[in-house]
Amino acid sequence: ESKEKKLYDEDWIQNLIHNNPSILPVEELESAFFPLYPVCRELRTPAGPLDNLFVSENGSLTLVECKLWRNPEARREVVGQALDYAKEFANWQYEDLSNAISKTTGQKGNVLFKTVSKEVPELEESVFVDSVSRNLSRGRFLILIVGDGIREGVENISNFLQKHGGLDFTFGLVELGFYKIPGIEQYII
């Protein structure tokens, strides 16, 4: 296990999905959140640092919590943690989110809009800000727990939440398979 820990950890997974958001099956889960544009890692929130934040050009936010399933807290606590982030986001105005992103990234201005407008130059700032604001007030998010294995207890909790959640979120579990290949440290499918 110690050798496995050296190959990857939660920070490594955060970097992997931040730099390669297309490995997350977002279009299959909820197409409104696709494509993903990475905003930042370790976003400071009142519930603690959110591992990864992504946004789509239509102002849909994807909140990601990365967890190694060998981690003993991984089962129920990670679901509660992810819901805590959603609760905090639902209490934010656009300015609150923008300020948190600026503090986390060290960049000034409307970093959220700038992130998307680099890829979608025709995007209108006022329309984008209104869309994000509407999604924040409705609690409309895609919440993903990403890890190296899905445990049955977490999957059952996820199914329950999807049916009975008070906010208008979509909750998904994403399992990344890490495979060792001779001569290559790891390979992901």
mmCIF file with all atom_site columns, C-alpha atoms in Angstrom, residues 21 26-27 30-40 53-63 94 97 101 111-120 123-125 127-133 135 140-142:
data_model
loop_
_atom_site.group_PDB
_atom_site.id
_atom_site.type_symbol
_atom_site.label_atom_id
_atom_site.label_alt_id
_atom_site.label_comp_id
_atom_site.label_asym_id
_atom_site.label_entity_id
_atom_site.label_seq_id
_atom_site.pdbx_PDB_ins_code
_atom_site.Cartn_x
_atom_site.Cartn_y
_atom_site.Cartn_z
_atom_site.occupancy
_atom_site.B_iso_or_equiv
_atom_site.pdbx_formal_charge
_atom_site.auth_seq_id
_atom_site.auth_comp_id
_atom_site.auth_asym_id
_atom_site.auth_atom_id
_atom_site.pdbx_PDB_model_num
ATOM 1  C CA . PRO A 1 21  ? -11.651 17.504 -17.248 1.00 0.00 ? 21  PRO A CA 1
ATOM 2  C CA . VAL A 1 26  ? -20.261 14.836 -17.237 1.00 0.00 ? 26  VAL A CA 1
ATOM 3  C CA . GLU A 1 27  ? -22.069 14.757 -20.571 1.00 0.00 ? 27  GLU A CA 1
ATOM 4  C CA . GLU A 1 30  ? -26.097 15.846 -17.148 1.00 0.00 ? 30  GLU A CA 1
ATOM 5  C CA . SER A 1 31  ? -25.344 17.493 -20.480 1.00 0.00 ? 31  SER A CA 1
ATOM 6  C CA . ALA A 1 32  ? -26.117 21.034 -19.211 1.00 0.00 ? 32  ALA A CA 1
ATOM 7  C CA . PHE A 1 33  ? -22.851 20.922 -17.266 1.00 0.00 ? 33  PHE A CA 1
ATOM 8  C CA . PHE A 1 34  ? -20.767 20.060 -20.336 1.00 0.00 ? 34  PHE A CA 1
ATOM 9  C CA . PRO A 1 35  ? -18.145 21.007 -21.365 1.00 0.00 ? 35  PRO A CA 1
ATOM 10 C CA . LEU A 1 36  ? -16.241 21.558 -18.145 1.00 0.00 ? 36  LEU A CA 1
ATOM 11 C CA . TYR A 1 37  ? -13.861 24.472 -17.802 1.00 0.00 ? 37  TYR A CA 1
ATOM 12 C CA . PRO A 1 38  ? -11.516 24.164 -14.797 1.00 0.00 ? 38  PRO A CA 1
ATOM 13 C CA . VAL A 1 39  ? -11.720 27.200 -12.513 1.00 0.00 ? 39  VAL A CA 1
ATOM 14 C CA . CYS A 1 40  ? -9.551  26.312 -9.519  1.00 0.00 ? 40  CYS A CA 1
ATOM 15 C CA . LEU A 1 53  ? -14.467 23.712 -9.219  1.00 0.00 ? 53  LEU A CA 1
ATOM 16 C CA . PHE A 1 54  ? -15.544 23.630 -12.859 1.00 0.00 ? 54  PHE A CA 1
ATOM 17 C CA . VAL A 1 55  ? -17.994 25.759 -14.822 1.00 0.00 ? 55  VAL A CA 1
ATOM 18 C CA . SER A 1 56  ? -19.720 25.425 -18.180 1.00 0.00 ? 56  SER A CA 1
ATOM 19 C CA . GLU A 1 57  ? -20.365 28.256 -20.613 1.00 0.00 ? 57  GLU A CA 1
ATOM 20 C CA . ASN A 1 58  ? -24.026 28.332 -19.571 1.00 0.00 ? 58  ASN A CA 1
ATOM 21 C CA . GLY A 1 59  ? -23.051 29.082 -15.955 1.00 0.00 ? 59  GLY A CA 1
ATOM 22 C CA . SER A 1 60  ? -23.512 25.569 -14.570 1.00 0.00 ? 60  SER A CA 1
ATOM 23 C CA . LEU A 1 61  ? -21.160 24.775 -11.684 1.00 0.00 ? 61  LEU A CA 1
ATOM 24 C CA . THR A 1 62  ? -19.608 21.377 -11.003 1.00 0.00 ? 62  THR A CA 1
ATOM 25 C CA . LEU A 1 63  ? -18.288 20.771 -7.485  1.00 0.00 ? 63  LEU A CA 1
ATOM 26 C CA . TYR A 1 94  ? -22.146 35.698 -7.534  1.00 0.00 ? 94  TYR A CA 1
ATOM 27 C CA . LEU A 1 97  ? -18.197 33.101 -5.356  1.00 0.00 ? 97  LEU A CA 1
ATOM 28 C CA . ILE A 1 101 ? -12.161 32.340 -6.469  1.00 0.00 ? 101 ILE A CA 1
ATOM 29 C CA . VAL A 1 111 ? -11.948 35.078 -12.839 1.00 0.00 ? 111 VAL A CA 1
ATOM 30 C CA . LEU A 1 112 ? -14.946 32.784 -13.366 1.00 0.00 ? 112 LEU A CA 1
ATOM 31 C CA . PHE A 1 113 ? -16.047 34.640 -16.490 1.00 0.00 ? 113 PHE A CA 1
ATOM 32 C CA . LYS A 1 114 ? -12.470 35.074 -17.754 1.00 0.00 ? 114 LYS A CA 1
ATOM 33 C CA . THR A 1 115 ? -11.919 31.311 -17.474 1.00 0.00 ? 115 THR A CA 1
ATOM 34 C CA . VAL A 1 116 ? -14.794 30.563 -19.839 1.00 0.00 ? 116 VAL A CA 1
ATOM 35 C CA . SER A 1 117 ? -14.444 33.565 -22.145 1.00 0.00 ? 117 SER A CA 1
ATOM 36 C CA . LYS A 1 118 ? -10.895 32.437 -23.058 1.00 0.00 ? 118 LYS A CA 1
ATOM 37 C CA . GLU A 1 119 ? -12.506 29.373 -24.645 1.00 0.00 ? 119 GLU A CA 1
ATOM 38 C CA . VAL A 1 120 ? -15.809 30.980 -25.684 1.00 0.00 ? 120 VAL A CA 1
ATOM 39 C CA . LEU A 1 123 ? -19.830 34.794 -24.362 1.00 0.00 ? 123 LEU A CA 1
ATOM 40 C CA . GLU A 1 124 ? -21.608 37.831 -22.905 1.00 0.00 ? 124 GLU A CA 1
ATOM 41 C CA . GLU A 1 125 ? -20.502 38.608 -19.363 1.00 0.00 ? 125 GLU A CA 1
ATOM 42 C CA . VAL A 1 127 ? -25.695 36.725 -19.456 1.00 0.00 ? 127 VAL A CA 1
ATOM 43 C CA . PHE A 1 128 ? -23.054 34.449 -17.907 1.00 0.00 ? 128 PHE A CA 1
ATOM 44 C CA . VAL A 1 129 ? -23.166 36.206 -14.512 1.00 0.00 ? 129 VAL A CA 1
ATOM 45 C CA . ASP A 1 130 ? -26.989 36.027 -14.500 1.00 0.00 ? 130 ASP A CA 1
ATOM 46 C CA . SER A 1 131 ? -26.882 32.297 -15.290 1.00 0.00 ? 131 SER A CA 1
ATOM 47 C CA . VAL A 1 132 ? -24.371 31.533 -12.532 1.00 0.00 ? 132 VAL A CA 1
ATOM 48 C CA . SER A 1 133 ? -26.391 33.680 -10.097 1.00 0.00 ? 133 SER A CA 1
ATOM 49 C CA . ASN A 1 135 ? -27.876 28.449 -10.494 1.00 0.00 ? 135 ASN A CA 1
ATOM 50 C CA . ARG A 1 140 ? -28.434 23.892 -9.179  1.00 0.00 ? 140 ARG A CA 1
ATOM 51 C CA . PHE A 1 141 ? -25.076 22.088 -9.198  1.00 0.00 ? 141 PHE A CA 1
ATOM 52 C CA . LEU A 1 142 ? -23.455 18.911 -10.353 1.00 0.00 ? 142 LEU A CA 1
#
